[in-house]
Amino acid sequence: MKITRKDVENVALLSRLELPEEEMEMYSGQLNAILEYADVLTKLDTDNIQPTAHVLPLKNVLRADEVKESLPRDLALSNAPEEEDGYFKVPKVVEG
Amino acid sequence: MDYEVVIGLEVHSELKTNTKIFCGCSTKFGADQNTHVCPVCLGLPGVLPVINEKVLEYAIRAGVALNCEILQFSKFDRKNYYYPDLPKNFQTSQYDLPIAVNGHLDIEVNGETKRIGITRIHMEEDAGKLVHAGTIVNSDYTLVDYNRTGVPLIEIVSEPDLRSAEEARIYMEKLKAILEYIDVSNCKMEEGNLRCDANISLRPRGTEKLGTKAEMKNLNSFRALEGSLAYETAREEEILSEGGRVIQETRSWDDAKGITASLRNKEQAEDYRYLPEPDLVPIVVDSARIEEIRKSLPELPDARRQRLMNDYGLSEYDVTIIIATKAMADYFDEVVSHKVDAKAAANWLMGDVAKHLNNEGLGIEASPVSADKLAGMLILIDKGTISGKMAKTVFEEMWTSGKDAETIVKEKGMVQISDEGAIIAIVDGVLAANPQSVADFKAGKEKAIGFLVGQTMKQTKGRANPEMVNKLLRERISQ
Ligand SMILES: [Zn+2]
């Protein structure tokens, strides 16, 4: 599978990233290298092997439905670039 | 051309757990913004989610109640999209191995039973709430409250088996009733506990191929659901009959204007790039556990409908109203457990009780007249202590004072006069005072008796047994 420039544009758009021209080229190359490497796996015969859902041999790790203390709000907001009135403040989400 | 409407619904229901799906934050509605958040639900680096065991149990309950196959091996996946209501930039959901698949739900449409397929039920986390100064379009920025982020949801996806806006509403009502009966969701649509996305397309009747669909998101009332689908049906029909093409898009419902409008979003193509959630291990449910949950389910609406019709001879119409909510059905069952006449109980429930509840915007569970108190009043009617007419007054008094019927009757001296001697004395007085009406009645004017009954009732302040008054008046006149 070859990553085209169009794929990179699409992934950048979906990820809300604005990529300058030179980075567009750079990421195309890097992503292709990664995929080529992973491509090795497609050479294996996996016909009779179930897909792996998880790498650890664990199942059913559950917790009781008991309320635990939440974060104090000022601490919760302390990493936010902007806040207002106890809310996280972000750029508008819909084009007017 | 004649078009057939094809509708499928995706219903999101918040589960009534104490805590969120992957962390111990409270799910309580109405808290101050960003006070029910922690590193897990804020998606801070290095945290690990752990599944709430109640979420799994409730999802299986819903699956079993909706006749689904419960997958014995199920897992979580990441649904990737970038929107500020999602602090992790992905929603933890289930993709290819949801907890339940291949179920169905039967609905009653015009007296006939129709089976609607349930494709799947999966568990996922809710997103946060966006707040805008002004509207979403004209505001300069967006404020985010993450209290709702991580509140557990099940999404119930139907097959495209619904054929009208009305069928969609009936399906949603039935689904709501079942979720309430099995006690997994509060189903308060006004609080967003239950909301729905609808896909709708039209195709020429008799053809198989599905038309291009429009999607409506976040319909949060039955009115919005039925209204938007009726509007879309007409809109798409007009486009198609004029030879146009329906565009595949998401549309929003404007409740005030009663129209749908195209919603232009930054997201161009839907591409969620699902991947298995590495932070959560798979869920394995054995058949013993599924059976245990199946056995713990209460009587569901269909079974209850059948029982009320069989045991009490109630009409389909009456039963449909009574079973619509579990609280109403429980109230009814409690009233009739006092061995009162079931038909009378149903009439009072759908008459005076429903009227008062509606007037005050209350649910039956908040009724000042409890099931026991209503039964107490019905027993007094049964015994002849009070007439049906007096009962109206007693009911009003019960509603406002909260007292029981027997106390009210005693306090107000409202006991019905059923003593023949006492009534005869009053009847004779009325006859003597109204010779003209007596003459009219004798001349064949049946209406005159009504006037005489009225006069007698007036003299007894409504306490005389009306049937007895009627009988005695006729007897005394013909003597
Ligand atoms: Zn949390």
Coordinates of N, CA and C and ligand atoms in Angstrom, one line a residue, chain B residues 20 23-25 36-38 40-41, ligand 1:
Chain B
K20 N -19.3 7.1 36.1 CA -19.0 7.1 34.6 C -18.6 5.7 34.2
C23 N -14.4 5.7 34.8 CA -13.8 6.3 36.0 C -14.9 6.5 37.1
G24 N -14.4 6.9 38.3 CA -15.4 7.0 39.4 C -16.1 8.3 39.6
C25 N -16.0 9.2 38.5 CA -16.7 10.4 38.6 C -18.2 10.2 38.6
H36 N -17.4 17.3 37.8 CA -17.4 15.8 37.7 C -16.4 15.3 36.7
V37 N -15.2 15.7 36.9 CA -14.1 15.3 35.9 C -12.9 14.9 36.7
C38 N -12.1 14.0 36.0 CA -10.9 13.5 36.6 C -9.9 13.2 35.5
V40 N -8.9 10.6 34.1 CA -9.4 9.6 33.2 C -10.3 10.2 32.2
C41 N -11.4 10.8 32.7 CA -12.4 11.3 31.7 C -12.0 12.6 31.0
Ligands
ZN1 ZN -13.6 11.0 35.6

